[in-house]
Structure formats: C-alpha cells, structure tokens
Amino acid sequence: MARAHALFIVLVAAVALLAARPVAATGGVAGVAEVCKNTPFPDLCTRTAGKHAKKYKVVDAVTVLEMQVDAFKKRVKAARKLAKQELKTAPTPLVRRALNLCKSYYLDAGDNLGACKRAIGFRDAVTIRATMSMAAQDMQNCDEEFRKAGSQNPMEDHNRSLIEMSEICRTLSNMVPYEHSH
C-alpha cells in the first residue's frame, strides 16, 4: 500500500511539473501562433511576434513575450512621434495640452517596458504584469486627456492597439515559469 501511495505521489508531482511548464512549440511563425492562440488577441500577438520568429528554432511563452515587449516598445516610440506630429496642427490649447501629456505618458510607458524586459530576464511574472498594467494605464490616461478636452483623440487607434498588446503580455506572463532564487 505504501508503495502504491509513493507511486501516486510521484505521478502527481510529474503531472504538476508538466502542467507548470511554459507553452512550448516548434520554431518560426507556427511556434509563435501556437503560443499566441492562448492570448486574448491571438492575431495581433502572431502578427507582432511573428515578424521575428524565424530566428528561433523553438518558441515558448518567454520568447514570444520578449518579442511582444520589443514590438510594444517600437509602437510606443511611433505613437510618441505621431503625437509630436499632431502637435503641429492641434486646433486648440486643450488639444495641445493633451498631446503633450500623451507624449509624457509614452515616455513613462517606455520606462515601464525597460523594467518589464529586465523582469523577463529574471522570470518575474509579477513585475511583468505590474509594468504592463502601468503601460496600459498610460495609454488610458492619454485617452482621458482628450475626453477632458472634449476632442477627438488622434492617438486612439494607437492606444487601443497598445492596450491590447499589454493584455497579450500580461497573459503571456502567466505562462512564464517562475525561477526561485533565495
């Protein structure tokens, strides 16, 4: 009986270990798509990470997360550049104020993404989720500035895409195995 019980414990431990493993797939775009299908926006995930997938023989959640954060950072940079362009033709002082604040929010988001990249290296899923939540909040704060100004937000599409990317990253962070160091 004790032997059966010990075997059962070993079996349960093996199943738990396998269940805790990150989503792993083949390399390339197929591997990215396999990981991305478990996110809230699989098409966006696959499109943004798939561009870099050919470099990898095996793709797992950590790899896709790194690709997503890199793509996110590029999109934040592009959004900041667009906000700067929009400033040139801003129709009112309130819209100019909103655009200037958005530029600041995009800088903050960039800082958060830097912290997120470091957290990925440490497999620190809690920090990854926190930094991505803060980055999403920056986009929402930008949107709110335009609501306050009572104006159409020229950054709206960028912000929505960035918020969706933050959701992808938060979901991927749940697939990252923790590495404990004491």
PDB file of C-alpha atoms in Angstrom:
ATOM      1  CA  MET A   1       0.000   0.000   0.000  1.00  0.00           C
ATOM      2  CA  ALA A   2       2.812   2.398   0.917  1.00  0.00           C
ATOM      3  CA  ARG A   3       4.475   1.623  -2.388  1.00  0.00           C
ATOM      4  CA  ALA A   4       1.277   2.465  -4.334  1.00  0.00           C
ATOM      5  CA  HIS A   5       0.926   5.673  -2.344  1.00  0.00           C
ATOM      6  CA  ALA A   6       4.534   6.671  -3.122  1.00  0.00           C
ATOM      7  CA  LEU A   7       3.986   5.893  -6.800  1.00  0.00           C
ATOM      8  CA  PHE A   8       0.827   8.009  -6.768  1.00  0.00           C
ATOM      9  CA  ILE A   9       2.743  10.949  -5.226  1.00  0.00           C
ATOM     10  CA  VAL A  10       5.452  10.661  -7.888  1.00  0.00           C
ATOM     11  CA  LEU A  11       2.790  10.576 -10.599  1.00  0.00           C
ATOM     12  CA  VAL A  12       1.015  13.651  -9.191  1.00  0.00           C
ATOM     13  CA  ALA A  13       4.341  15.504  -8.958  1.00  0.00           C
ATOM     14  CA  ALA A  14       5.167  14.639 -12.583  1.00  0.00           C
ATOM     15  CA  VAL A  15       1.780  15.847 -13.787  1.00  0.00           C
ATOM     16  CA  ALA A  16       2.165  19.068 -11.788  1.00  0.00           C
ATOM     17  CA  LEU A  17       5.622  19.613 -13.246  1.00  0.00           C
ATOM     18  CA  LEU A  18       4.376  19.110 -16.789  1.00  0.00           C
ATOM     19  CA  ALA A  19       1.415  21.413 -16.201  1.00  0.00           C
ATOM     20  CA  ALA A  20       3.713  24.150 -14.881  1.00  0.00           C
ATOM     21  CA  ARG A  21       5.940  24.083 -17.945  1.00  0.00           C
ATOM     22  CA  PRO A  22       5.603  27.055 -20.268  1.00  0.00           C
ATOM     23  CA  VAL A  23       3.750  26.671 -23.511  1.00  0.00           C
ATOM     24  CA  ALA A  24       6.391  25.443 -25.942  1.00  0.00           C
ATOM     25  CA  ALA A  25       6.042  24.860 -29.621  1.00  0.00           C
ATOM     26  CA  THR A  26       8.011  24.466 -32.775  1.00  0.00           C
ATOM     27  CA  GLY A  27      10.038  27.348 -34.095  1.00  0.00           C
ATOM     28  CA  GLY A  28       9.092  30.058 -36.522  1.00  0.00           C
ATOM     29  CA  VAL A  29       5.690  31.583 -37.133  1.00  0.00           C
ATOM     30  CA  ALA A  30       3.942  28.260 -36.412  1.00  0.00           C
ATOM     31  CA  GLY A  31       5.503  28.221 -32.941  1.00  0.00           C
ATOM     32  CA  VAL A  32       4.504  31.820 -32.316  1.00  0.00           C
ATOM     33  CA  ALA A  33       0.940  31.093 -33.448  1.00  0.00           C
ATOM     34  CA  GLU A  34       0.804  28.080 -31.104  1.00  0.00           C
ATOM     35  CA  VAL A  35       1.755  30.239 -28.112  1.00  0.00           C
ATOM     36  CA  CYS A  36      -0.346  33.215 -29.228  1.00  0.00           C
ATOM     37  CA  LYS A  37      -3.546  31.180 -29.559  1.00  0.00           C
ATOM     38  CA  ASN A  38      -3.704  31.222 -25.753  1.00  0.00           C
ATOM     39  CA  THR A  39      -3.815  35.040 -25.566  1.00  0.00           C
ATOM     40  CA  PRO A  40      -6.839  37.363 -25.751  1.00  0.00           C
ATOM     41  CA  PHE A  41      -5.736  38.753 -29.150  1.00  0.00           C
ATOM     42  CA  PRO A  42      -4.071  35.837 -30.970  1.00  0.00           C
ATOM     43  CA  ASP A  43      -3.990  37.527 -34.394  1.00  0.00           C
ATOM     44  CA  LEU A  44      -2.300  40.658 -33.056  1.00  0.00           C
ATOM     45  CA  CYS A  45       0.088  38.535 -30.997  1.00  0.00           C
ATOM     46  CA  THR A  46       1.042  36.418 -34.006  1.00  0.00           C
ATOM     47  CA  ARG A  47       1.413  39.440 -36.299  1.00  0.00           C
ATOM     48  CA  THR A  48       3.660  41.381 -33.942  1.00  0.00           C
ATOM     49  CA  ALA A  49       5.811  38.494 -32.686  1.00  0.00           C
ATOM     50  CA  GLY A  50       5.740  36.503 -35.912  1.00  0.00           C
ATOM     51  CA  LYS A  51       7.925  39.080 -37.665  1.00  0.00           C
ATOM     52  CA  HIS A  52      10.894  37.934 -35.580  1.00  0.00           C
ATOM     53  CA  ALA A  53      10.049  34.247 -35.268  1.00  0.00           C
ATOM     54  CA  LYS A  54      12.358  32.932 -37.983  1.00  0.00           C
ATOM     55  CA  LYS A  55      15.358  33.481 -35.708  1.00  0.00           C
ATOM     56  CA  TYR A  56      14.151  30.861 -33.230  1.00  0.00           C
ATOM     57  CA  LYS A  57      14.240  27.072 -33.527  1.00  0.00           C
ATOM     58  CA  VAL A  58      11.939  26.673 -30.531  1.00  0.00           C
ATOM     59  CA  VAL A  59       9.414  29.245 -29.421  1.00  0.00           C
ATOM     60  CA  ASP A  60       7.960  29.351 -25.921  1.00  0.00           C
ATOM     61  CA  ALA A  61       5.964  31.883 -23.904  1.00  0.00           C
ATOM     62  CA  VAL A  62       9.105  33.660 -22.714  1.00  0.00           C
ATOM     63  CA  THR A  63      10.392  34.091 -26.265  1.00  0.00           C
ATOM     64  CA  VAL A  64       7.032  35.401 -27.503  1.00  0.00           C
ATOM     65  CA  LEU A  65       6.821  37.722 -24.501  1.00  0.00           C
ATOM     66  CA  GLU A  66      10.244  39.159 -25.322  1.00  0.00           C
ATOM     67  CA  MET A  67       9.168  39.675 -28.941  1.00  0.00           C
ATOM     68  CA  GLN A  68       5.916  41.326 -27.808  1.00  0.00           C
ATOM     69  CA  VAL A  69       7.683  43.731 -25.468  1.00  0.00           C
ATOM     70  CA  ASP A  70      10.134  44.694 -28.232  1.00  0.00           C
ATOM     71  CA  ALA A  71       7.243  45.301 -30.637  1.00  0.00           C
ATOM     72  CA  PHE A  72       5.339  47.207 -27.942  1.00  0.00           C
ATOM     73  CA  LYS A  73       8.349  49.460 -27.365  1.00  0.00           C
ATOM     74  CA  LYS A  74       8.580  50.246 -31.100  1.00  0.00           C
ATOM     75  CA  ARG A  75       4.869  51.072 -31.229  1.00  0.00           C
ATOM     76  CA  VAL A  76       5.146  53.347 -28.189  1.00  0.00           C
ATOM     77  CA  LYS A  77       8.002  55.156 -29.892  1.00  0.00           C
ATOM     78  CA  ALA A  78       5.888  55.525 -33.071  1.00  0.00           C
ATOM     79  CA  ALA A  79       2.930  56.809 -31.031  1.00  0.00           C
ATOM     80  CA  ARG A  80       5.147  59.425 -29.377  1.00  0.00           C
ATOM     81  CA  LYS A  81       6.395  60.506 -32.793  1.00  0.00           C
ATOM     82  CA  LEU A  82       2.803  60.778 -34.057  1.00  0.00           C
ATOM     83  CA  ALA A  83       1.793  62.839 -31.018  1.00  0.00           C
ATOM     84  CA  LYS A  84       4.679  65.191 -31.783  1.00  0.00           C
ATOM     85  CA  GLN A  85       3.457  65.498 -35.411  1.00  0.00           C
ATOM     86  CA  GLU A  86      -0.139  66.085 -34.306  1.00  0.00           C
ATOM     87  CA  LEU A  87       1.039  68.943 -32.087  1.00  0.00           C
ATOM     88  CA  LYS A  88       1.887  70.961 -35.195  1.00  0.00           C
ATOM     89  CA  THR A  89      -1.756  71.064 -36.269  1.00  0.00           C
ATOM     90  CA  ALA A  90      -3.513  70.924 -32.884  1.00  0.00           C
ATOM     91  CA  PRO A  91      -6.660  73.075 -33.192  1.00  0.00           C
ATOM     92  CA  THR A  92      -6.885  74.263 -29.569  1.00  0.00           C
ATOM     93  CA  PRO A  93      -4.713  74.780 -26.492  1.00  0.00           C
ATOM     94  CA  LEU A  94      -6.579  71.936 -24.750  1.00  0.00           C
ATOM     95  CA  VAL A  95      -5.699  69.529 -27.555  1.00  0.00           C
ATOM     96  CA  ARG A  96      -2.064  70.720 -27.471  1.00  0.00           C
ATOM     97  CA  ARG A  97      -2.037  70.107 -23.711  1.00  0.00           C
ATOM     98  CA  ALA A  98      -3.497  66.618 -24.211  1.00  0.00           C
ATOM     99  CA  LEU A  99      -0.909  65.757 -26.865  1.00  0.00           C
ATOM    100  CA  ASN A 100       1.951  66.991 -24.679  1.00  0.00           C
ATOM    101  CA  LEU A 101       0.678  64.894 -21.785  1.00  0.00           C
ATOM    102  CA  CYS A 102       0.369  61.887 -24.099  1.00  0.00           C
ATOM    103  CA  LYS A 103       3.998  62.319 -25.108  1.00  0.00           C
ATOM    104  CA  SER A 104       4.900  62.172 -21.407  1.00  0.00           C
ATOM    105  CA  TYR A 105       2.740  59.098 -20.923  1.00  0.00           C
ATOM    106  CA  TYR A 106       4.519  57.402 -23.817  1.00  0.00           C
ATOM    107  CA  LEU A 107       7.878  58.165 -22.184  1.00  0.00           C
ATOM    108  CA  ASP A 108       6.582  56.634 -18.947  1.00  0.00           C
ATOM    109  CA  ALA A 109       5.403  53.581 -20.870  1.00  0.00           C
ATOM    110  CA  GLY A 110       8.881  53.249 -22.385  1.00  0.00           C
ATOM    111  CA  ASP A 111      10.400  53.257 -18.898  1.00  0.00           C
ATOM    112  CA  ASN A 112       7.931  50.593 -17.794  1.00  0.00           C
ATOM    113  CA  LEU A 113       8.839  48.472 -20.808  1.00  0.00           C
ATOM    114  CA  GLY A 114      12.511  48.679 -19.861  1.00  0.00           C
ATOM    115  CA  ALA A 115      11.637  47.400 -16.395  1.00  0.00           C
ATOM    116  CA  CYS A 116       9.490  44.698 -17.993  1.00  0.00           C
ATOM    117  CA  LYS A 117      12.413  43.492 -20.137  1.00  0.00           C
ATOM    118  CA  ARG A 118      14.584  43.185 -17.032  1.00  0.00           C
ATOM    119  CA  ALA A 119      11.802  41.293 -15.240  1.00  0.00           C
ATOM    120  CA  ILE A 120      11.545  38.824 -18.133  1.00  0.00           C
ATOM    121  CA  GLY A 121      15.235  38.030 -17.654  1.00  0.00           C
ATOM    122  CA  PHE A 122      14.503  37.150 -14.029  1.00  0.00           C
ATOM    123  CA  ARG A 123      11.285  35.281 -14.911  1.00  0.00           C
ATOM    124  CA  ASP A 124       9.491  37.683 -12.554  1.00  0.00           C
ATOM    125  CA  ALA A 125       5.904  37.351 -13.744  1.00  0.00           C
ATOM    126  CA  VAL A 126       4.532  39.644 -11.027  1.00  0.00           C
ATOM    127  CA  THR A 127       6.742  42.547 -12.134  1.00  0.00           C
ATOM    128  CA  ILE A 128       5.986  41.819 -15.793  1.00  0.00           C
ATOM    129  CA  ARG A 129       2.243  42.081 -15.100  1.00  0.00           C
ATOM    130  CA  ALA A 130       2.695  45.215 -12.994  1.00  0.00           C
ATOM    131  CA  THR A 131       4.793  47.026 -15.600  1.00  0.00           C
ATOM    132  CA  MET A 132       2.415  46.079 -18.402  1.00  0.00           C
ATOM    133  CA  SER A 133      -0.540  47.290 -16.318  1.00  0.00           C
ATOM    134  CA  MET A 134       1.217  50.614 -15.789  1.00  0.00           C
ATOM    135  CA  ALA A 135       1.948  50.896 -19.514  1.00  0.00           C
ATOM    136  CA  ALA A 136      -1.732  50.242 -20.303  1.00  0.00           C
ATOM    137  CA  GLN A 137      -2.714  52.860 -17.734  1.00  0.00           C
ATOM    138  CA  ASP A 138      -0.506  55.384 -19.534  1.00  0.00           C
ATOM    139  CA  MET A 139      -2.488  54.779 -22.743  1.00  0.00           C
ATOM    140  CA  GLN A 140      -5.773  55.140 -20.865  1.00  0.00           C
ATOM    141  CA  ASN A 141      -4.527  58.370 -19.271  1.00  0.00           C
ATOM    142  CA  CYS A 142      -3.760  59.717 -22.740  1.00  0.00           C
ATOM    143  CA  ASP A 143      -7.288  58.861 -23.881  1.00  0.00           C
ATOM    144  CA  GLU A 144      -8.727  60.559 -20.795  1.00  0.00           C
ATOM    145  CA  GLU A 145      -6.914  63.818 -21.609  1.00  0.00           C
ATOM    146  CA  PHE A 146      -8.807  64.019 -24.899  1.00  0.00           C
ATOM    147  CA  ARG A 147     -12.108  63.290 -23.166  1.00  0.00           C
ATOM    148  CA  LYS A 148     -11.372  66.179 -20.797  1.00  0.00           C
ATOM    149  CA  ALA A 149     -10.569  68.393 -23.784  1.00  0.00           C
ATOM    150  CA  GLY A 150     -13.815  67.331 -25.468  1.00  0.00           C
ATOM    151  CA  SER A 151     -11.905  66.483 -28.607  1.00  0.00           C
ATOM    152  CA  GLN A 152     -11.341  63.582 -30.984  1.00  0.00           C
ATOM    153  CA  ASN A 153      -8.250  61.638 -29.998  1.00  0.00           C
ATOM    154  CA  PRO A 154      -5.823  61.214 -32.912  1.00  0.00           C
ATOM    155  CA  MET A 155      -3.943  58.662 -30.760  1.00  0.00           C
ATOM    156  CA  GLU A 156      -6.986  56.467 -30.103  1.00  0.00           C
ATOM    157  CA  ASP A 157      -6.144  53.642 -32.532  1.00  0.00           C
ATOM    158  CA  HIS A 158      -2.533  53.501 -31.361  1.00  0.00           C
ATOM    159  CA  ASN A 159      -3.611  53.461 -27.732  1.00  0.00           C
ATOM    160  CA  ARG A 160      -6.178  50.711 -28.284  1.00  0.00           C
ATOM    161  CA  SER A 161      -3.576  48.551 -30.036  1.00  0.00           C
ATOM    162  CA  LEU A 162      -1.074  49.185 -27.244  1.00  0.00           C
ATOM    163  CA  ILE A 163      -3.620  48.300 -24.575  1.00  0.00           C
ATOM    164  CA  GLU A 164      -4.358  45.053 -26.432  1.00  0.00           C
ATOM    165  CA  MET A 165      -0.633  44.320 -26.603  1.00  0.00           C
ATOM    166  CA  SER A 166      -0.342  44.884 -22.857  1.00  0.00           C
ATOM    167  CA  GLU A 167      -3.130  42.334 -22.335  1.00  0.00           C
ATOM    168  CA  ILE A 168      -1.213  39.868 -24.507  1.00  0.00           C
ATOM    169  CA  CYS A 169       1.931  40.422 -22.436  1.00  0.00           C
ATOM    170  CA  ARG A 170       0.065  40.016 -19.151  1.00  0.00           C
ATOM    171  CA  THR A 171      -1.410  36.741 -20.404  1.00  0.00           C
ATOM    172  CA  LEU A 172       1.986  35.528 -21.577  1.00  0.00           C
ATOM    173  CA  SER A 173       3.451  36.391 -18.167  1.00  0.00           C
ATOM    174  CA  ASN A 174       1.069  33.834 -16.665  1.00  0.00           C
ATOM    175  CA  MET A 175       2.761  31.210 -18.844  1.00  0.00           C
ATOM    176  CA  VAL A 176       6.270  32.101 -17.632  1.00  0.00           C
ATOM    177  CA  PRO A 177       7.677  29.576 -15.176  1.00  0.00           C
ATOM    178  CA  TYR A 178       8.952  31.207 -12.013  1.00  0.00           C
ATOM    179  CA  GLU A 179      12.607  30.882 -11.203  1.00  0.00           C
ATOM    180  CA  HIS A 180      13.059  30.993  -7.479  1.00  0.00           C
ATOM    181  CA  SER A 181      16.316  32.209  -6.001  1.00  0.00           C
ATOM    182  CA  HIS A 182      16.835  32.605  -2.278  1.00  0.00           C
TER     183      HIS A 182
END
